[in-house]
Amino acid sequence: MYHYANRPGLSTQRSRQTIAQFFNTSVNGLPGNDDSGAMGSYVAFYLAGLYPLPATQQFLLSSPYFQQMSFFNPVLNSTTQIVVKNFNGNPPNGTGGRVFIEARLLLRLRYHFPIAYLVYHKGVAVNGQPYKSNCYLDWDVFTSGSLVELTLTEDIGVTCGNGTNALPPSLSTGGYD
């Protein structure tokens, strides 16, 4: 929802918190309670940094949990590769930004040092060209076989961009293609 308010960082934060809190192997984790695959497919797409919009040809973008992945379409014989720049891992609590890690030095001294987890995407390029939006991809990116490059930041205040097509399509922006 936050994507439509030009705040994709908040969508990323909320989804990452949900994955960290509920999709784990603890007694309270959801694996095994999958509801005929609906929750599993949500997790699979979200770990890839994508959220398919039902009945449209768009995917909302978030930050993947992997530095690089490929999608092969055997019908069209095309491969779309997603590469994440500035990837530095996934924070255990799901949220990005700065967190403090405790280290014990010389067995008696404790030191907390900050680590910035870059989980918010600030830029999207398709085949080396800046894409029209930082918030979504059109289906044709996957049918044509493309290289998608996401650039990450620690700034949760990222936006969808400035162009007329920056916000994801919706009924308020003129509808879906």
Coordinates of N, CA and C in Angstrom, one line a residue:
M1 N 0.8 -1.2 0.0 CA 0.0 0.0 0.0 C 0.8 1.3 0.0
Y2 N 2.0 1.2 0.7 CA 2.8 2.4 0.8 C 3.4 2.9 -0.5
H3 N 3.5 1.9 -1.4 CA 4.0 2.3 -2.8 C 3.1 3.3 -3.4
Y4 N 1.8 3.2 -3.2 CA 0.9 4.1 -3.9 C 0.9 5.5 -3.2
A5 N 1.4 5.6 -2.0 CA 1.6 6.9 -1.3 C 3.0 7.4 -1.5
N6 N 3.8 6.8 -2.5 CA 5.1 7.3 -2.8 C 6.1 7.0 -1.7
R7 N 5.9 6.0 -0.9 CA 6.7 5.6 0.2 C 7.1 4.2 0.2
P8 N 7.8 3.7 -0.9 CA 8.1 2.3 -1.0 C 9.0 1.7 0.1
G9 N 9.7 2.6 0.8 CA 10.6 2.2 1.9 C 9.8 1.6 3.0
L10 N 8.6 2.2 3.3 CA 7.7 1.7 4.3 C 7.2 0.3 4.0
S11 N 6.8 0.1 2.7 CA 6.4 -1.2 2.3 C 7.5 -2.3 2.5
T12 N 8.7 -1.9 2.1 CA 9.8 -2.8 2.3 C 10.0 -3.1 3.8
Q13 N 10.0 -2.1 4.6 CA 10.2 -2.3 6.1 C 9.1 -3.3 6.6
R14 N 7.9 -3.0 6.3 CA 6.8 -3.8 6.9 C 6.8 -5.2 6.4
S15 N 7.1 -5.4 5.1 CA 7.2 -6.8 4.6 C 8.4 -7.6 5.2
R16 N 9.5 -6.9 5.3 CA 10.7 -7.6 5.9 C 10.4 -7.9 7.4
Q17 N 9.7 -7.1 8.1 CA 9.4 -7.4 9.5 C 8.5 -8.6 9.5
T18 N 7.5 -8.7 8.6 CA 6.6 -9.8 8.6 C 7.3 -11.1 8.3
I19 N 8.2 -11.1 7.3 CA 9.0 -12.3 7.0 C 9.8 -12.7 8.2
A20 N 10.5 -11.7 8.8 CA 11.4 -12.1 9.9 C 10.6 -12.6 11.1
Q21 N 9.4 -12.1 11.4 CA 8.7 -12.4 12.6 C 7.8 -13.7 12.4
F22 N 7.3 -13.9 11.2 CA 6.3 -15.0 11.0 C 6.8 -16.1 10.1
F23 N 7.7 -15.9 9.3 CA 8.2 -17.0 8.4 C 9.5 -17.5 8.8
N24 N 9.5 -18.3 9.8 CA 10.7 -18.9 10.4 C 10.4 -20.3 10.9
T25 N 11.4 -20.9 11.4 CA 11.2 -22.3 11.8 C 10.9 -22.5 13.3
S26 N 10.5 -21.4 14.0 CA 10.1 -21.5 15.4 C 8.8 -22.2 15.5
V27 N 8.3 -22.4 16.7 CA 7.0 -23.0 17.0 C 5.9 -22.0 16.4
N28 N 6.2 -20.7 16.4 CA 5.2 -19.8 16.0 C 5.3 -19.4 14.5
G29 N 6.3 -20.0 13.8 CA 6.5 -19.8 12.4 C 5.4 -20.4 11.5
L30 N 5.2 -19.8 10.4 CA 4.1 -20.3 9.5 C 4.4 -21.5 8.6
P31 N 5.7 -21.8 8.3 CA 5.9 -23.0 7.4 C 5.1 -24.2 7.9
G32 N 4.5 -24.9 7.0 CA 3.6 -26.0 7.4 C 2.2 -25.6 7.5
N33 N 1.9 -24.3 7.8 CA 0.6 -23.8 7.9 C 0.4 -22.9 6.7
D34 N 0.5 -23.5 5.5 CA 0.7 -22.7 4.3 C -0.6 -22.3 3.5
D35 N -1.7 -22.8 3.9 CA -3.0 -22.4 3.2 C -2.9 -22.6 1.7
S36 N -2.6 -23.9 1.4 CA -2.6 -24.3 0.0 C -1.6 -23.6 -0.9
G37 N -0.5 -23.1 -0.4 CA 0.5 -22.5 -1.2 C 0.4 -21.0 -1.3
A38 N -0.7 -20.4 -0.8 CA -0.8 -18.9 -0.9 C 0.3 -18.2 -0.1
M39 N 0.6 -18.6 1.1 CA 1.6 -17.9 1.9 C 3.0 -18.2 1.4
G40 N 3.2 -19.5 0.9 CA 4.5 -19.8 0.4 C 4.8 -19.0 -0.9
S41 N 3.8 -18.8 -1.7 CA 4.1 -18.0 -2.9 C 4.3 -16.6 -2.6
Y42 N 3.7 -16.0 -1.6 CA 4.0 -14.7 -1.1 C 5.4 -14.6 -0.7
V43 N 5.9 -15.6 0.1 CA 7.3 -15.5 0.6 C 8.2 -15.7 -0.6
A44 N 8.0 -16.6 -1.5 CA 8.9 -16.8 -2.6 C 9.0 -15.5 -3.5
F45 N 7.9 -14.9 -3.8 CA 8.0 -13.6 -4.5 C 8.6 -12.5 -3.7
Y46 N 8.3 -12.4 -2.4 CA 8.9 -11.3 -1.6 C 10.4 -11.5 -1.4
L47 N 10.8 -12.7 -1.3 CA 12.3 -13.0 -1.2 C 13.0 -12.5 -2.4
A48 N 12.3 -12.6 -3.6 CA 12.8 -12.1 -4.8 C 12.7 -10.6 -5.0
G49 N 12.0 -10.0 -4.0 CA 11.9 -8.5 -4.1 C 10.7 -8.1 -5.0
L50 N 9.8 -9.0 -5.3 CA 8.7 -8.7 -6.2 C 7.3 -8.9 -5.5
Y51 N 6.4 -8.2 -5.9 CA 5.0 -8.4 -5.4 C 4.1 -8.3 -6.6
P52 N 3.6 -9.4 -7.1 CA 2.8 -9.4 -8.3 C 1.4 -8.8 -8.0
L53 N 1.0 -7.8 -8.8 CA -0.3 -7.2 -8.6 C -1.3 -8.1 -9.4
P54 N -2.3 -8.6 -8.7 CA -3.3 -9.5 -9.4 C -4.0 -8.8 -10.5
A55 N -4.2 -9.5 -11.6 CA -5.0 -9.0 -12.8 C -4.3 -7.8 -13.5
T56 N -3.0 -7.7 -13.3 CA -2.3 -6.6 -14.0 C -1.0 -7.2 -14.6
Q57 N -0.3 -6.3 -15.2 CA 1.0 -6.7 -15.8 C 2.1 -6.0 -15.1
Q58 N 2.0 -5.8 -13.8 CA 3.0 -5.1 -13.0 C 3.4 -5.9 -11.8
F59 N 4.6 -5.7 -11.4 CA 5.2 -6.2 -10.1 C 5.6 -5.0 -9.3
L60 N 5.2 -4.9 -8.1 CA 5.7 -3.9 -7.2 C 7.1 -4.4 -6.8
L61 N 8.1 -3.4 -6.6 CA 9.4 -3.7 -6.3 C 9.7 -3.5 -4.8
S62 N 10.5 -4.4 -4.3 CA 11.1 -4.2 -3.0 C 12.5 -4.8 -3.1
S63 N 13.2 -4.8 -1.9 CA 14.6 -5.3 -2.0 C 14.6 -6.8 -1.9
P64 N 15.3 -7.5 -2.8 CA 15.5 -9.0 -2.7 C 16.3 -9.4 -1.5
Y65 N 16.2 -10.6 -1.1 CA 17.0 -11.1 -0.1 C 18.3 -11.8 -0.6
F66 N 18.5 -11.6 -1.9 CA 19.6 -12.2 -2.6 C 20.3 -11.2 -3.4
Q67 N 21.6 -11.3 -3.6 CA 22.4 -10.4 -4.4 C 22.1 -10.5 -5.9
Q68 N 21.8 -11.7 -6.4 CA 21.5 -11.9 -7.8 C 20.6 -13.1 -8.0
M69 N 19.7 -13.0 -8.9 CA 18.8 -14.1 -9.3 C 18.4 -14.0 -10.7
S70 N 18.0 -15.1 -11.3 CA 17.6 -15.1 -12.7 C 16.2 -15.8 -12.8
F71 N 15.4 -15.4 -13.8 CA 14.1 -16.0 -14.1 C 14.1 -16.4 -15.5
F72 N 14.0 -17.7 -15.8 CA 14.0 -18.2 -17.1 C 12.6 -18.5 -17.5
N73 N 12.2 -18.0 -18.7 CA 10.9 -18.3 -19.3 C 11.0 -19.3 -20.4
P74 N 10.7 -20.5 -20.2 CA 10.9 -21.5 -21.3 C 10.0 -21.3 -22.5
V75 N 8.9 -20.7 -22.3 CA 8.0 -20.5 -23.5 C 8.6 -19.5 -24.4
L76 N 9.1 -18.4 -23.9 CA 9.7 -17.3 -24.7 C 11.2 -17.5 -24.8
N77 N 11.8 -18.5 -24.2 CA 13.2 -18.7 -24.2 C 14.0 -17.4 -23.8
S78 N 13.6 -16.8 -22.8 CA 14.2 -15.5 -22.3 C 14.6 -15.6 -20.8
T79 N 15.6 -15.0 -20.5 CA 16.0 -14.9 -19.1 C 16.1 -13.5 -18.6
T80 N 15.5 -13.2 -17.5 CA 15.6 -11.9 -16.8 C 16.5 -12.1 -15.6
Q81 N 17.5 -11.2 -15.5 CA 18.4 -11.3 -14.4 C 18.2 -10.0 -13.5
I82 N 18.1 -10.2 -12.2 CA 18.1 -9.1 -11.3 C 19.4 -9.1 -10.5
V83 N 20.1 -8.0 -10.5 CA 21.3 -7.8 -9.8 C 21.1 -6.7 -8.8
V84 N 21.6 -6.9 -7.6 CA 21.4 -5.9 -6.5 C 22.7 -5.3 -6.2
K85 N 22.8 -4.0 -6.4 CA 24.1 -3.2 -6.1 C 24.0 -2.8 -4.7
N86 N 25.1 -2.8 -4.0 CA 25.3 -2.4 -2.6 C 24.7 -3.4 -1.7
F87 N 24.4 -4.6 -2.1 CA 23.9 -5.6 -1.2 C 24.9 -6.0 -0.1
N88 N 24.4 -5.9 1.1 CA 25.3 -6.3 2.2 C 24.6 -7.2 3.3
G89 N 23.7 -8.0 2.8 CA 23.1 -9.0 3.7 C 21.7 -8.5 4.1
N90 N 21.1 -9.4 5.0 CA 19.7 -9.2 5.5 C 19.8 -9.0 7.0
P91 N 19.2 -8.0 7.5 CA 19.2 -7.8 9.0 C 18.3 -8.8 9.6
P92 N 18.7 -9.3 10.8 CA 17.9 -10.4 11.5 C 16.5 -10.0 11.8
N93 N 16.3 -8.7 12.1 CA 14.9 -8.3 12.5 C 14.1 -7.8 11.3
G94 N 14.7 -7.8 10.1 CA 14.0 -7.5 8.9 C 14.1 -6.0 8.5
T95 N 14.3 -5.1 9.4 CA 14.3 -3.7 9.1 C 15.7 -3.3 8.6
G96 N 15.8 -2.3 7.9 CA 17.1 -1.8 7.4 C 17.6 -0.6 8.3
G97 N 18.4 0.2 7.7 CA 19.0 1.3 8.4 C 20.2 0.9 9.3
R98 N 20.5 1.7 10.2 CA 21.6 1.4 11.1 C 21.2 0.5 12.3
V99 N 21.9 -0.5 12.6 CA 21.8 -1.3 13.8 C 23.1 -1.4 14.5
F100 N 23.1 -1.7 15.7 CA 24.3 -1.8 16.5 C 24.6 -3.2 16.8
I101 N 25.8 -3.7 16.5 CA 26.3 -5.0 16.8 C 27.3 -5.0 18.0
E102 N 27.1 -5.9 18.9 CA 28.0 -5.9 20.1 C 29.1 -6.8 19.8
A103 N 30.3 -6.3 20.1 CA 31.5 -7.1 20.0 C 32.3 -7.1 21.3
R104 N 32.8 -8.2 21.7 CA 33.6 -8.2 22.9 C 35.1 -8.2 22.5
L105 N 35.8 -7.2 23.0 CA 37.2 -7.0 22.7 C 38.0 -7.4 23.9
L106 N 39.0 -8.2 23.7 CA 39.9 -8.6 24.8 C 39.2 -9.2 25.9
L107 N 38.1 -9.9 25.6 CA 37.3 -10.7 26.5 C 36.6 -9.9 27.6
R108 N 36.9 -8.7 27.9 CA 36.3 -7.9 28.9 C 35.6 -6.6 28.5
L109 N 36.1 -6.1 27.4 CA 35.5 -4.8 26.9 C 34.4 -5.1 25.9
R110 N 33.3 -4.4 26.0 CA 32.3 -4.5 25.0 C 32.2 -3.2 24.2
Y111 N 32.0 -3.4 22.9 CA 31.9 -2.3 22.0 C 30.7 -2.5 21.1
H112 N 29.9 -1.5 20.9 CA 28.8 -1.5 20.0 C 29.2 -0.7 18.8
F113 N 29.2 -1.3 17.6 CA 29.5 -0.6 16.4 C 28.3 -0.7 15.4
P114 N 28.1 0.4 14.7 CA 27.0 0.5 13.8 C 27.3 -0.2 12.5
I115 N 26.3 -0.9 12.0 CA 26.3 -1.5 10.7 C 25.1 -1.0 9.9
A116 N 25.2 -0.5 8.8 CA 24.1 0.0 8.0 C 23.7 -1.1 7.0
Y117 N 22.5 -1.6 7.2 CA 21.9 -2.6 6.3 C 21.2 -1.8 5.2
L118 N 21.6 -2.0 4.0 CA 21.0 -1.4 2.8 C 19.9 -2.2 2.3
V119 N 18.6 -1.9 2.6 CA 17.5 -2.7 2.2 C 16.5 -2.0 1.4
Y120 N 16.7 -0.7 1.2 CA 15.7 0.2 0.5 C 16.2 0.5 -0.9
H121 N 15.5 0.3 -1.9 CA 16.0 0.6 -3.3 C 15.8 2.0 -3.7
K122 N 16.8 2.6 -4.1 CA 16.8 4.0 -4.5 C 16.9 4.2 -6.0
G123 N 17.2 3.2 -6.7 CA 17.3 3.3 -8.2 C 17.1 2.0 -8.9
V124 N 16.5 2.1 -10.1 CA 16.3 0.9 -10.9 C 16.7 1.2 -12.3
A125 N 17.5 0.3 -12.9 CA 17.9 0.4 -14.3 C 17.5 -0.9 -15.0
V126 N 17.0 -0.8 -16.2 CA 16.7 -2.0 -17.0 C 17.6 -1.9 -18.3
N127 N 18.4 -2.9 -18.5 CA 19.3 -2.9 -19.6 C 20.2 -1.7 -19.7
G128 N 20.6 -1.3 -18.5 CA 21.6 -0.2 -18.4 C 21.0 1.2 -18.5
Q129 N 19.6 1.3 -18.6 CA 19.0 2.6 -18.7 C 18.1 2.8 -17.5
P130 N 18.1 4.1 -16.9 CA 17.2 4.3 -15.8 C 15.7 4.0 -16.1
Y131 N 15.1 3.2 -15.2 CA 13.7 2.8 -15.5 C 12.7 4.0 -15.1
K132 N 11.5 3.9 -15.6 CA 10.6 5.0 -15.4 C 10.1 5.1 -13.9
S133 N 10.3 4.1 -13.1 CA 9.9 4.1 -11.7 C 10.8 3.3 -10.9
N134 N 10.9 3.7 -9.6 CA 11.7 2.9 -8.6 C 10.7 2.0 -7.8
C135 N 9.4 2.0 -8.2 CA 8.4 1.2 -7.4 C 7.9 0.0 -8.1
Y136 N 8.0 -0.1 -9.4 CA 7.4 -1.3 -10.1 C 8.1 -1.6 -11.4
L137 N 7.9 -2.8 -11.8 CA 8.3 -3.3 -13.2 C 7.1 -3.7 -14.0
D138 N 7.2 -3.5 -15.2 CA 6.1 -4.0 -16.1 C 6.5 -5.4 -16.5
W139 N 5.5 -6.2 -16.9 CA 5.7 -7.6 -17.3 C 6.6 -7.7 -18.5
D140 N 6.7 -6.7 -19.4 CA 7.5 -6.9 -20.6 C 9.0 -6.9 -20.2
V141 N 9.4 -6.5 -19.1 CA 10.8 -6.6 -18.6 C 11.1 -8.1 -18.5
F142 N 10.1 -8.9 -18.2 CA 10.3 -10.4 -18.0 C 10.1 -11.1 -19.3
T143 N 9.3 -10.7 -20.2 CA 9.0 -11.4 -21.4 C 10.2 -11.1 -22.4
S144 N 10.8 -10.0 -22.4 CA 11.9 -9.7 -23.3 C 13.2 -10.2 -22.9
G145 N 13.3 -10.6 -21.6 CA 14.7 -11.0 -21.1 C 15.5 -9.8 -20.9
S146 N 15.7 -9.3 -19.7 CA 16.3 -8.1 -19.4 C 17.3 -8.2 -18.2
L147 N 18.2 -7.2 -18.1 CA 19.0 -7.1 -16.9 C 18.4 -6.0 -16.1
V148 N 18.0 -6.3 -14.9 CA 17.4 -5.3 -13.9 C 18.4 -5.1 -12.8
E149 N 18.8 -3.9 -12.7 CA 19.8 -3.5 -11.6 C 19.1 -2.6 -10.6
L150 N 19.2 -3.1 -9.3 CA 18.6 -2.3 -8.2 C 19.7 -1.8 -7.4
T151 N 19.7 -0.5 -7.0 CA 20.7 0.1 -6.2 C 20.0 0.4 -4.8
L152 N 20.7 -0.1 -3.8 CA 20.1 0.0 -2.4 C 20.7 1.1 -1.6
T153 N 20.0 1.5 -0.6 CA 20.4 2.5 0.3 C 19.9 2.2 1.7
E154 N 20.3 2.9 2.7 CA 19.8 2.7 4.1 C 18.7 3.7 4.4
D155 N 18.3 4.5 3.4 CA 17.3 5.6 3.6 C 15.9 5.1 3.4
I156 N 15.1 5.0 4.4 CA 13.8 4.5 4.3 C 12.9 5.5 3.6
G157 N 13.3 6.7 3.4 CA 12.5 7.8 2.8 C 12.6 7.8 1.3
V158 N 13.0 6.7 0.7 CA 13.1 6.7 -0.8 C 11.7 6.9 -1.4
T159 N 11.6 7.3 -2.6 CA 10.4 7.5 -3.3 C 10.3 6.7 -4.6
C160 N 9.2 6.8 -5.3 CA 9.0 6.1 -6.6 C 9.7 6.8 -7.7
G161 N 10.1 8.0 -7.5 CA 10.7 8.8 -8.6 C 9.9 10.1 -8.9
N162 N 10.3 10.7 -10.0 CA 9.7 12.0 -10.3 C 8.9 12.1 -11.5
G163 N 9.0 11.1 -12.4 CA 8.3 11.2 -13.7 C 6.8 11.0 -13.6
T164 N 6.1 11.1 -14.7 CA 4.6 11.0 -14.7 C 4.2 9.5 -14.5
N165 N 5.1 8.6 -14.8 CA 4.9 7.2 -14.6 C 5.6 6.6 -13.4
A166 N 6.0 7.4 -12.5 CA 6.8 6.9 -11.3 C 5.9 6.1 -10.4
L167 N 4.7 6.6 -10.1 CA 3.8 5.9 -9.2 C 3.3 4.6 -9.9
P168 N 3.1 3.5 -9.2 CA 2.5 2.4 -9.8 C 1.1 2.7 -10.4
P169 N 0.7 2.0 -11.5 CA -0.6 2.2 -12.0 C -1.7 1.9 -11.0
S170 N -2.8 2.6 -11.0 CA -3.9 2.3 -10.1 C -5.1 3.0 -10.8
L171 N -6.3 2.8 -10.2 CA -7.4 3.5 -10.7 C -7.3 5.0 -10.6
S172 N -6.6 5.5 -9.6 CA -6.5 7.0 -9.4 C -5.4 7.6 -10.4
T173 N -4.6 6.7 -11.0 CA -3.6 7.3 -11.9 C -4.0 7.0 -13.4
G174 N -5.2 6.5 -13.6 CA -5.6 6.3 -15.0 C -5.9 4.8 -15.3
G175 N -5.7 4.0 -14.3 CA -5.9 2.5 -14.6 C -4.7 1.7 -15.0
Y176 N -5.0 0.5 -15.3 CA -3.9 -0.4 -15.6 C -3.9 -0.7 -17.1
D177 N -2.7 -1.0 -17.6 CA -2.6 -1.3 -19.1 C -3.0 -2.7 -19.3

